[in-house]
Coordinates of C-alpha atoms in Angstrom, one line a residue:
X1356 CA 14.8 -49.9 3.4
X1357 CA 13.7 -46.3 3.1
X1358 CA 16.3 -43.7 2.3
X1359 CA 16.1 -41.4 5.3
X1360 CA 19.1 -39.2 4.3
X1361 CA 18.3 -35.6 5.3
X1362 CA 18.4 -33.1 2.5
X1363 CA 17.7 -29.4 2.3
X1364 CA 14.1 -28.3 1.9
X1365 CA 12.5 -27.0 -1.3
X1366 CA 12.2 -23.2 -1.3
X1367 CA 9.2 -21.6 -3.1
X1368 CA 9.7 -18.0 -4.0
X1369 CA 6.3 -16.3 -3.8
X1370 CA 3.0 -17.3 -2.4
X1371 CA 0.8 -16.5 -5.4
X1372 CA -1.6 -19.1 -6.8
X1373 CA 1.2 -21.0 -8.6
X1374 CA 3.4 -21.0 -5.5
X1375 CA 0.5 -22.2 -3.3
X1376 CA -0.4 -24.9 -5.7
X1377 CA 3.2 -26.1 -5.8
X1378 CA 3.4 -26.0 -2.0
X1379 CA 0.2 -28.1 -1.6
X1380 CA 1.3 -30.7 -4.2
X1381 CA 4.9 -31.1 -3.0
X1382 CA 4.0 -31.3 0.7
X1383 CA 1.3 -33.8 -0.1
X1384 CA 4.0 -36.0 -1.8
X1385 CA 6.2 -35.9 1.3
X1386 CA 8.6 -33.0 0.6
X1387 CA 9.7 -30.4 3.1
X1388 CA 8.8 -27.0 1.8
X1389 CA 9.5 -23.4 2.8
X1390 CA 7.5 -20.6 1.1
X1391 CA 9.2 -17.2 1.1
X1392 CA 6.7 -14.4 0.4
X1393 CA 7.9 -10.7 0.0
X1394 CA 4.6 -9.3 1.2
X1395 CA 2.7 -9.7 4.4
X1396 CA -0.2 -11.7 2.7
X1397 CA -0.3 -14.8 0.6
X1398 CA -2.2 -15.2 -2.7
X1399 CA -0.3 -12.7 -4.8
X1400 CA -2.7 -10.8 -7.0
X1401 CA -5.6 -12.7 -5.4
X1402 CA -5.6 -10.3 -2.5
X1403 CA -8.4 -8.5 -0.8
X1404 CA -9.2 -4.8 0.0
X1405 CA -11.6 -3.9 2.8
X1406 CA -12.9 -0.3 3.2
X1407 CA -15.9 1.1 5.0
X1408 CA -17.8 -2.1 5.0
X1409 CA -17.0 -3.0 1.4
X1410 CA -14.9 -6.1 0.5
X1411 CA -13.2 -6.2 -2.9
X1412 CA -11.2 -8.9 -4.6
X1413 CA -8.2 -7.0 -5.8
X1414 CA -7.0 -9.2 -8.6
X1415 CA -8.6 -12.1 -10.5
X1416 CA -12.4 -12.2 -10.1
X1417 CA -13.3 -15.0 -12.6
X1418 CA -12.8 -18.7 -11.7
X1419 CA -13.0 -21.2 -14.6
X1420 CA -11.9 -24.8 -14.9
X1421 CA -12.6 -25.8 -11.3
X1422 CA -11.3 -29.3 -12.2
X1423 CA -7.8 -27.9 -11.9
X1424 CA -8.4 -26.7 -8.3
X1425 CA -10.1 -30.0 -7.5
X1426 CA -7.0 -32.0 -8.7
X1427 CA -4.6 -29.9 -6.7
X1428 CA -6.7 -30.3 -3.5
X1429 CA -7.1 -34.0 -4.1
X1430 CA -3.3 -34.4 -3.9
X1431 CA -3.8 -34.2 -0.1
X1432 CA -6.7 -36.6 -0.1
X1433 CA -9.3 -33.9 0.3
X1434 CA -12.4 -32.8 -1.6
X1435 CA -12.6 -29.4 -3.0
X1436 CA -16.3 -29.2 -2.0
X1437 CA -15.3 -29.6 1.7
X1438 CA -12.9 -26.6 1.5
X1439 CA -14.6 -24.1 -0.9
X1440 CA -18.2 -23.1 -1.5
X1441 CA -18.4 -22.4 -5.3
X1442 CA -21.4 -20.9 -7.0
X1443 CA -21.9 -21.4 -10.8
X1444 CA -22.8 -18.2 -12.6
X1445 CA -25.2 -17.9 -15.5
X1446 CA -25.2 -15.6 -17.4
X1447 CA -21.5 -15.8 -17.5
X1448 CA -21.2 -12.2 -18.7
X1449 CA -23.6 -9.3 -19.4
X1450 CA -22.4 -7.1 -22.2
X1451 CA -23.2 -3.4 -22.7
X1452 CA -22.6 -1.3 -25.8
X1453 CA -22.8 2.4 -26.8
X1454 CA -25.9 1.5 -28.9
X1455 CA -28.4 -1.2 -28.8
X1456 CA -29.5 -3.8 -26.3
X1457 CA -27.3 -5.6 -23.8
X1458 CA -26.3 -9.1 -24.6
X1459 CA -25.9 -12.0 -22.1
X1460 CA -23.3 -14.7 -22.7
X1461 CA -25.1 -17.8 -21.4
X1462 CA -23.9 -21.4 -21.0
X1463 CA -26.7 -23.0 -23.0
X1464 CA -25.3 -23.3 -26.5
X1465 CA -28.8 -23.5 -28.1
X1466 CA -30.1 -20.4 -26.3
X1467 CA -26.9 -18.5 -27.1
X1468 CA -27.1 -19.5 -30.7
X1469 CA -30.7 -18.5 -30.9
X1470 CA -30.1 -15.0 -29.5
X1471 CA -27.1 -14.4 -31.9
X1472 CA -29.2 -15.5 -34.8
X1473 CA -31.9 -13.0 -33.9
X1474 CA -29.4 -10.2 -34.0
X1475 CA -27.6 -11.2 -37.2
X1476 CA -28.7 -14.1 -39.4
X1477 CA -26.0 -16.7 -39.8
X1478 CA -24.3 -15.9 -36.5
X1479 CA -26.1 -18.7 -34.7
X1480 CA -24.6 -21.3 -36.9
X1481 CA -21.3 -19.5 -36.8
X1482 CA -21.3 -19.6 -33.0
X1483 CA -22.0 -23.3 -33.0
X1484 CA -19.2 -23.9 -35.5
X1485 CA -16.8 -21.7 -33.4
X1486 CA -17.6 -23.9 -30.4
X1487 CA -16.9 -27.1 -32.4
X1488 CA -13.5 -25.7 -33.4
X1489 CA -12.9 -24.5 -29.8
X1490 CA -13.7 -28.0 -28.4
X1491 CA -11.2 -29.6 -30.8
X1492 CA -8.5 -27.1 -29.7
X1493 CA -9.3 -27.6 -26.1
X1494 CA -9.0 -31.3 -26.5
X1495 CA -5.6 -30.9 -28.2
X1496 CA -4.5 -28.6 -25.4
X1497 CA -5.5 -31.2 -22.8
X1498 CA -3.5 -33.9 -24.6
X1499 CA -0.4 -32.0 -25.6
X1500 CA 0.0 -28.9 -23.5
X1501 CA -1.8 -29.1 -20.1
X1502 CA -0.3 -30.8 -17.1
X1503 CA 3.3 -31.0 -18.5
X1504 CA 6.2 -28.6 -18.7
X1505 CA 6.1 -26.9 -22.2
X1506 CA 8.3 -24.1 -23.4
X1507 CA 7.8 -24.4 -27.2
X1508 CA 6.2 -26.6 -29.9
X1509 CA 8.9 -29.3 -29.6
X1510 CA 7.9 -29.9 -26.0
X1511 CA 4.4 -30.8 -27.0
X1512 CA 5.3 -33.7 -29.4
X1513 CA 6.7 -37.2 -29.0
X1514 CA 9.0 -37.4 -32.0
X1515 CA 8.1 -41.0 -32.6
X1516 CA 4.5 -40.1 -32.9
X1517 CA 4.8 -36.8 -34.7
X1518 CA 4.2 -38.3 -38.2
X1519 CA 1.3 -40.6 -37.2
X1520 CA -1.8 -39.5 -39.1
X1521 CA -3.8 -38.6 -36.0
X1522 CA -1.0 -36.4 -34.7
X1523 CA -0.6 -34.7 -38.0
X1524 CA -4.4 -34.0 -38.0
X1525 CA -4.0 -32.5 -34.6
X1526 CA -1.1 -30.3 -35.8
X1527 CA -3.2 -29.0 -38.7
X1528 CA -6.1 -28.4 -36.4
X1529 CA -4.0 -25.9 -34.5
X1530 CA -4.5 -23.4 -37.3
X1531 CA -1.0 -22.0 -37.1
X1532 CA -1.8 -19.7 -40.0
X1533 CA -4.6 -17.9 -38.1
X1534 CA -5.4 -15.9 -35.0
X1535 CA -8.2 -16.1 -32.5
X1536 CA -9.6 -12.8 -33.9
X1537 CA -9.6 -14.2 -37.4
X1538 CA -11.3 -17.5 -36.3
X1539 CA -14.1 -15.4 -34.6
X1540 CA -14.6 -13.1 -37.6
X1541 CA -14.8 -16.0 -40.0
X1542 CA -18.0 -17.1 -38.2
X1543 CA -19.5 -14.1 -36.5
X1544 CA -20.4 -10.9 -38.4
X1545 CA -22.3 -8.8 -35.8
X1546 CA -19.6 -6.4 -34.6
X1547 CA -21.0 -6.4 -31.0
X1548 CA -21.0 -10.2 -30.8
X1549 CA -17.4 -10.2 -32.2
X1550 CA -16.4 -7.9 -29.3
X1551 CA -18.0 -10.4 -26.8
X1552 CA -15.9 -13.3 -28.1
X1553 CA -12.8 -11.3 -28.6
X1554 CA -12.6 -10.8 -24.9
X1555 CA -11.9 -14.4 -24.2
X1556 CA -8.3 -13.1 -24.5
X1557 CA -9.0 -11.0 -21.3
X1558 CA -7.6 -14.0 -19.5
X1559 CA -4.2 -13.6 -21.2
X1560 CA -4.1 -9.8 -21.5
X1561 CA -3.5 -9.8 -25.3
X1562 CA -4.8 -8.6 -28.6
X1563 CA -7.2 -11.1 -30.2
X1564 CA -6.0 -10.0 -33.6
X1565 CA -2.5 -11.1 -32.7
X1566 CA -3.2 -14.0 -30.4
X1567 CA -2.8 -17.6 -31.8
X1568 CA -5.9 -19.5 -33.0
X1569 CA -5.2 -22.2 -30.4
X1570 CA -6.6 -19.8 -27.7
X1571 CA -10.0 -20.2 -29.3
X1572 CA -10.1 -23.3 -27.0
X1573 CA -10.8 -20.9 -24.1
X1574 CA -14.4 -20.6 -25.4
X1575 CA -15.1 -24.3 -24.9
X1576 CA -13.3 -24.4 -21.5
X1577 CA -15.7 -21.7 -20.3
X1578 CA -18.8 -23.3 -21.7
X1579 CA -17.8 -26.8 -20.6
X1580 CA -17.0 -26.2 -17.0
X1581 CA -18.7 -22.9 -16.4
X1582 CA -17.7 -19.7 -14.5
X1583 CA -17.7 -19.9 -10.8
X1584 CA -17.6 -17.6 -7.8
X1585 CA -16.2 -18.8 -4.4
X1586 CA -18.1 -17.5 -1.4
X1587 CA -15.6 -15.3 0.3
X1588 CA -14.4 -14.0 -3.1
X1589 CA -11.6 -15.4 -5.2
X1590 CA -9.5 -14.6 -2.1
X1591 CA -11.1 -17.7 -0.6
X1592 CA -9.0 -19.9 -3.0
X1593 CA -5.5 -18.9 -1.7
X1594 CA -6.8 -18.9 1.9
X1595 CA -8.0 -22.6 1.4
X1596 CA -4.7 -23.6 -0.3
X1597 CA -2.5 -22.0 2.4
X1598 CA -4.6 -23.8 5.1
X1599 CA -4.0 -27.2 3.3
X1600 CA -0.3 -26.5 2.9
X1601 CA 0.1 -25.7 6.5
X1602 CA -1.8 -28.8 7.5
X1603 CA 0.8 -30.7 5.4
X1604 CA 3.7 -29.0 7.3
X1605 CA 4.7 -26.2 4.9
X1606 CA 6.5 -23.3 6.5
X1607 CA 5.4 -19.8 5.4
X1608 CA 7.8 -16.9 5.8
X1609 CA 6.1 -13.5 5.1
X1610 CA 8.0 -10.3 4.5
X1611 CA 10.8 -12.4 3.2
X1612 CA 12.0 -11.0 -0.2
X1613 CA 14.5 -13.1 -2.1
X1614 CA 17.5 -11.2 -3.4
X1615 CA 19.0 -14.0 -5.5
X1616 CA 19.0 -17.7 -6.2
X1617 CA 22.2 -19.4 -5.3
X1618 CA 23.6 -21.8 -7.9
X1619 CA 26.5 -22.8 -10.0
X1620 CA 26.6 -23.5 -13.7
X1621 CA 24.7 -26.7 -13.3
X1622 CA 22.5 -26.7 -10.1
X1623 CA 20.6 -24.6 -7.6
X1624 CA 21.6 -24.9 -4.0
X1625 CA 19.8 -22.2 -2.1
X1626 CA 18.5 -18.6 -1.9
X1627 CA 19.6 -15.4 -0.3
X1628 CA 17.1 -13.1 1.3
X1629 CA 17.1 -9.3 1.1
X1630 CA 18.3 -9.2 4.6
X1631 CA 21.3 -11.3 3.8
X1632 CA 20.2 -14.7 5.2
X1633 CA 21.1 -17.8 3.2
X1634 CA 18.6 -20.6 3.0
X1635 CA 19.9 -23.9 1.7
X1636 CA 17.6 -25.6 -0.8
X1637 CA 17.6 -28.9 -2.7
X1638 CA 15.4 -27.2 -5.4
X1639 CA 13.7 -23.8 -6.0
X1640 CA 10.3 -23.1 -7.4
X1641 CA 10.0 -19.4 -8.5
X1642 CA 6.5 -18.0 -8.5
X1643 CA 8.0 -14.6 -9.3
X1644 CA 7.6 -13.3 -12.8
X1645 CA 9.6 -15.7 -15.0
X1646 CA 11.5 -13.0 -16.9
X1647 CA 12.4 -11.1 -13.8
X1648 CA 13.5 -14.4 -12.2
X1649 CA 16.0 -15.1 -15.0
X1650 CA 17.2 -11.5 -15.3
X1651 CA 17.3 -10.5 -11.6
X1652 CA 17.6 -13.6 -9.4
X1653 CA 19.9 -15.8 -11.6
X1654 CA 23.6 -14.9 -11.8
X1655 CA 24.3 -14.7 -15.5
X1656 CA 28.0 -15.1 -14.9
X1657 CA 27.6 -18.3 -12.9
X1658 CA 25.2 -19.8 -15.5
X1659 CA 25.8 -18.0 -18.8
X1660 CA 24.4 -20.8 -20.9
X1661 CA 21.0 -20.7 -19.1
X1662 CA 20.8 -16.9 -19.3
X1663 CA 21.7 -16.8 -23.0
X1664 CA 19.2 -19.6 -23.9
X1665 CA 16.4 -17.9 -22.0
X1666 CA 17.1 -14.5 -23.6
X1667 CA 17.4 -16.0 -27.0
X1668 CA 14.0 -17.6 -26.8
X1669 CA 12.0 -14.8 -25.1
X1670 CA 13.7 -11.5 -25.8
X1671 CA 11.4 -10.7 -28.7
X1672 CA 8.2 -11.2 -26.7
X1673 CA 6.7 -8.1 -25.2
X1674 CA 4.9 -8.0 -21.8
X1675 CA 1.2 -8.4 -21.9
X1676 CA -1.0 -5.5 -21.0
X1677 CA -1.4 -3.8 -17.6
X1678 CA -4.5 -2.1 -16.3
X1679 CA -6.2 0.5 -14.1
X1680 CA -8.4 -1.0 -11.4
X1681 CA -11.1 1.0 -9.6
X1682 CA -12.6 -0.3 -6.4
X1683 CA -15.8 1.6 -6.0
X1684 CA -18.0 1.3 -2.9
X1685 CA -21.5 2.3 -4.0
X1686 CA -24.2 3.2 -1.5
X1687 CA -26.8 1.8 -4.0
X1688 CA -26.3 -1.1 -6.3
X1689 CA -27.2 -1.1 -10.0
X1690 CA -29.9 -3.7 -10.4
X1691 CA -29.3 -4.1 -14.2
X1692 CA -25.8 -5.5 -13.7
X1693 CA -25.0 -9.2 -13.6
X1694 CA -22.1 -10.6 -11.5
X1695 CA -19.7 -10.2 -14.4
X1696 CA -20.1 -7.4 -17.0
X1697 CA -18.4 -5.8 -19.9
X1698 CA -19.0 -2.3 -21.1
X1699 CA -17.5 -2.3 -24.6
X1700 CA -15.6 0.3 -26.5
X1701 CA -17.1 1.9 -29.5
X1702 CA -14.4 0.6 -31.8
X1703 CA -12.5 -2.6 -30.9
X1704 CA -9.7 -2.1 -33.5
X1705 CA -9.1 1.5 -32.2
X1706 CA -8.9 0.2 -28.7
X1707 CA -6.5 -2.6 -29.5
X1708 CA -4.3 -0.3 -31.7
X1709 CA -4.0 2.2 -28.8
X1710 CA -3.1 -0.4 -26.2
X1711 CA -0.9 -2.9 -28.1
X1712 CA 0.6 -0.8 -30.9
X1713 CA 0.7 2.8 -29.8
X1714 CA 1.4 2.0 -26.2
X1715 CA -1.2 4.5 -24.8
X1716 CA -4.4 4.1 -22.9
X1717 CA -7.4 3.6 -25.2
X1718 CA -9.4 6.9 -25.6
X1719 CA -12.7 4.9 -25.4
X1720 CA -11.9 1.8 -23.3
X1721 CA -13.7 -1.5 -22.6
X1722 CA -14.5 -1.8 -18.9
X1723 CA -14.9 -5.1 -17.1
X1724 CA -17.1 -4.9 -14.0
X1725 CA -17.6 -7.4 -11.2
X1726 CA -20.6 -6.7 -9.1
X1727 CA -20.5 -9.6 -6.5
X1728 CA -23.2 -8.4 -4.1
X1729 CA -25.9 -10.1 -6.2
X1730 CA -24.1 -13.4 -5.4
X1731 CA -22.7 -12.6 -2.0
X1732 CA -24.5 -9.7 -0.4
X1733 CA -22.0 -9.6 2.5
X1734 CA -19.5 -7.9 0.1
X1735 CA -21.2 -4.5 0.7
X1736 CA -23.4 -2.8 3.3
X1737 CA -27.1 -3.5 2.7
X1738 CA -28.3 -2.3 -0.6
X1739 CA -24.8 -1.3 -1.7
X1740 CA -22.2 -2.7 -4.1
X1741 CA -18.5 -3.4 -4.0
X1742 CA -18.0 -2.6 -7.7
X1743 CA -14.7 -3.7 -9.3
X1744 CA -13.8 -2.0 -12.5
X1745 CA -10.8 -3.1 -14.7
X1746 CA -9.6 -1.3 -17.8
X1747 CA -6.7 -2.8 -19.7
X1748 CA -3.8 -0.4 -20.5
X1749 CA -0.4 -0.7 -22.0
X1750 CA 2.4 -2.1 -19.9
X1751 CA 4.6 0.6 -18.4
X1752 CA 6.3 2.7 -21.1
X1753 CA 9.0 5.3 -20.7
X1754 CA 7.7 8.8 -19.9
X1755 CA 4.3 7.6 -18.6
X1756 CA 3.7 9.0 -15.2
X1757 CA 0.5 7.4 -13.8
X1758 CA 0.5 9.8 -10.9
X1759 CA -0.3 12.5 -13.4
X1760 CA -2.3 10.4 -15.8
X1761 CA -4.7 8.7 -13.4
X1762 CA -7.1 11.5 -12.5
X1763 CA -7.9 12.2 -16.1
X1764 CA -8.2 8.5 -17.1
X1765 CA -10.4 7.8 -14.1
X1766 CA -12.8 10.3 -15.5
X1767 CA -12.6 8.7 -18.9
X1768 CA -13.6 5.4 -17.3
X1769 CA -16.5 6.9 -15.3
X1770 CA -17.8 8.7 -18.3
X1771 CA -17.8 5.4 -20.3
X1772 CA -19.8 3.8 -17.5
X1773 CA -22.3 6.7 -17.5
X1774 CA -22.7 6.6 -21.3
X1775 CA -22.7 2.9 -22.2
X1776 CA -23.1 1.1 -18.9
X1777 CA -26.4 2.7 -17.8
X1778 CA -24.9 4.4 -14.7
X1779 CA -25.4 8.1 -15.2
X1780 CA -25.3 8.9 -11.5
X1781 CA -22.3 6.7 -10.6
X1782 CA -20.2 9.5 -9.2
X1783 CA -23.0 10.4 -6.8
X1784 CA -23.2 6.8 -5.5
X1785 CA -19.5 6.4 -4.7
X1786 CA -18.9 6.5 -0.9
X1787 CA -15.6 4.6 -0.8
X1788 CA -12.8 4.3 -3.4
X1789 CA -9.4 2.8 -4.0
X1790 CA -7.4 2.2 -7.1
X1791 CA -4.4 0.6 -8.7
X1792 CA -2.5 2.0 -11.7
X1793 CA 0.1 0.1 -13.8
X1794 CA 2.8 1.5 -11.6
X1795 CA 1.0 0.4 -8.4
X1796 CA 0.7 -3.1 -9.9
X1797 CA 4.4 -3.1 -10.8
X1798 CA 5.4 -2.1 -7.3
X1799 CA 2.9 -4.3 -5.4
X1800 CA 3.3 -7.6 -7.4
X1801 CA 6.7 -7.3 -9.1
X1802 CA 5.6 -8.3 -12.6
X1803 CA 7.7 -7.2 -15.6
X1804 CA 6.8 -3.6 -16.5
X1805 CA 3.5 -3.8 -14.6
X1806 CA 2.2 -6.5 -16.9
X1807 CA -0.7 -8.3 -15.3
X1808 CA -0.5 -11.4 -17.5
X1809 CA 3.2 -12.1 -18.0
X1810 CA 4.3 -12.2 -21.6
X1811 CA 1.9 -11.2 -24.3
X1812 CA 0.3 -14.1 -26.2
X1813 CA 1.1 -12.7 -29.6
X1814 CA 2.2 -14.7 -32.6
X1815 CA 0.3 -17.3 -34.6
X1816 CA 2.8 -20.0 -33.6
X1817 CA 4.9 -18.8 -30.6
X1818 CA 2.1 -16.8 -28.9
X1819 CA 0.6 -19.9 -27.3
X1820 CA 3.8 -20.6 -25.3
X1821 CA 5.3 -19.3 -22.1
X1822 CA 8.6 -20.1 -20.4
X1823 CA 8.7 -23.8 -19.4
X1824 CA 8.2 -24.9 -15.8
X1825 CA 11.5 -26.9 -15.6
X1826 CA 14.8 -25.3 -16.4
X1827 CA 16.8 -27.4 -18.9
X1828 CA 20.0 -25.6 -18.0
X1829 CA 20.0 -25.3 -14.2
X1830 CA 19.0 -28.4 -12.4
X1831 CA 16.6 -27.9 -9.5
X1832 CA 15.1 -24.6 -10.9
X1833 CA 11.4 -24.6 -11.6
X1834 CA 8.9 -21.9 -12.7
X1835 CA 5.3 -21.4 -11.6
X1836 CA 2.7 -18.7 -12.0
X1837 CA 0.9 -16.8 -14.7
X1838 CA 4.1 -15.8 -16.4
X1839 CA 5.2 -19.4 -16.9
X1840 CA 3.5 -22.3 -18.8
X1841 CA 0.6 -22.6 -19.3
X1842 CA 0.0 -18.9 -18.7
X1843 CA -2.2 -16.5 -16.8
X1844 CA -5.7 -16.7 -15.4
X1845 CA -6.6 -18.5 -12.2
X1846 CA -6.8 -22.1 -13.4
X1847 CA -3.6 -21.8 -15.6
X1848 CA -1.6 -20.2 -12.8
X1849 CA -2.8 -23.0 -10.4
X1850 CA -1.9 -25.6 -13.0
X1851 CA 1.6 -24.1 -13.5
X1852 CA 2.3 -24.7 -9.8
X1853 CA 1.1 -28.3 -10.0
X1854 CA 3.3 -28.9 -13.2
X1855 CA 6.4 -27.4 -11.5
X1856 CA 5.8 -29.6 -8.4
X1857 CA 5.2 -32.7 -10.5
X1858 CA 8.4 -32.1 -12.5
X1859 CA 10.4 -31.6 -9.3
X1860 CA 8.9 -34.7 -7.7
X1861 CA 9.6 -36.7 -10.8
X1862 CA 13.2 -35.5 -11.0
X1863 CA 13.8 -35.9 -7.2
X1864 CA 11.2 -37.8 -5.3
X1865 CA 10.8 -37.2 -1.6
X1866 CA 13.4 -39.2 0.4
X1867 CA 10.8 -40.6 2.8
X1868 CA 7.2 -41.7 2.4
X1869 CA 4.5 -39.1 2.8
X1870 CA 3.0 -38.8 6.3
X1871 CA 0.4 -36.8 8.1
X1872 CA -1.9 -34.9 5.8
X1873 CA -0.2 -36.3 2.7
X1874 CA -0.9 -39.9 3.8
X1875 CA -4.6 -39.1 3.4
X1876 CA -4.1 -39.2 -0.3
X1877 CA -2.8 -42.8 -0.2
X1878 CA -5.6 -43.8 2.1
X1879 CA -8.2 -42.2 -0.2

């Protein structure tokens, strides 16, 4: 006989990518779910800005590992291809420098190797070796880190298997003595090519010279499954997930900011909204920044052990970087741009030192550009371009007033695009403009100190880890989003939501069998 005892719904705090993935997964498995979103849109940073006929993705613009999205949508018995129109992009990036020719990062390993070898003898073989190492690290990540709640090295290993020779080889392959930057520099000697591969850490907002070697696996992830663009922009992903969740019966409450999570020393039992309403909950998935969740939504007096443990593990980790984003509507597109582009700084070490050590904007920054009109012309009026420009900056520091700093730094960015990006007349082409500063990002999305990517991935051992998706100290509390395991970037944030949902469902399965949209999964 089925247990039909009514229990409180699951409350998800935040409708970012992680929260939406959790909502889709839990509802597909028969759980009653309420999503409380502080803003009037869903998708978190994957939002959209429309101005004068231009359409901009406001946050993430690069979609990798579509298999993650496919798995989440399949929970509801659906095919990703029926819900999203994805276009594979090659070249993946086009790279520009102060001097010399541009360099395309292409999928084909042989072609990429050949081009690197032309520019610097030995780099072709070095690139192929880098990808071999990357593939091994990607495989280890799949087996020990992905699709499970991990908050540290001990969570990745089965104690009974740790000293098995194969496992020991895997541990040694993690290169815990090294960083991503060191692994690149061992194999690639052309400084411009080094910059190209250093920027795999763009997904985690960290310094490649401090990021753990295990993140070298990102290179294989990108070559293996490619880079994709959803028609409709990356905004199409949260739109599709919300639609699936609603079909599964999920309730969305917009403009519903959560003031605190209600709990005792052992278990969650609800949330309180900013307006004072209490919502009972059998479990809570927080898609809010994990540090701010523990510091602002949890009552440290009611659960002192949970608070002390979290602070002990994560207090030494700094936030990742923030950024300045320019949304530039151009009346005429630049034909030499690819969909994704980097205009690199003159000196990578100078740039990293400024951002990550001195805590100030780089004097000569690297600019990432998305120019989507060559893939989807509808993003701009005919002949124009909805140009997205992102420059990484430090997270918010005391005494930095971005209201005063922005005009000058905007000019630094535009001057860089003129000089190295082949856009000497860019200011004359701008007919619409919007921007976000680190303070705007902090206010709009509520991350810690305006950090776009959660905690920085710094440290040869600990840098690869983020707060776990399941709380060991407060039953019924789960974490999702780019600031929780496995980290930032679209596929990782989506995976974090699935992991949180899967942990919750394992700990407390739905009291009744799935029905409606969820039953399609069983039928399929």
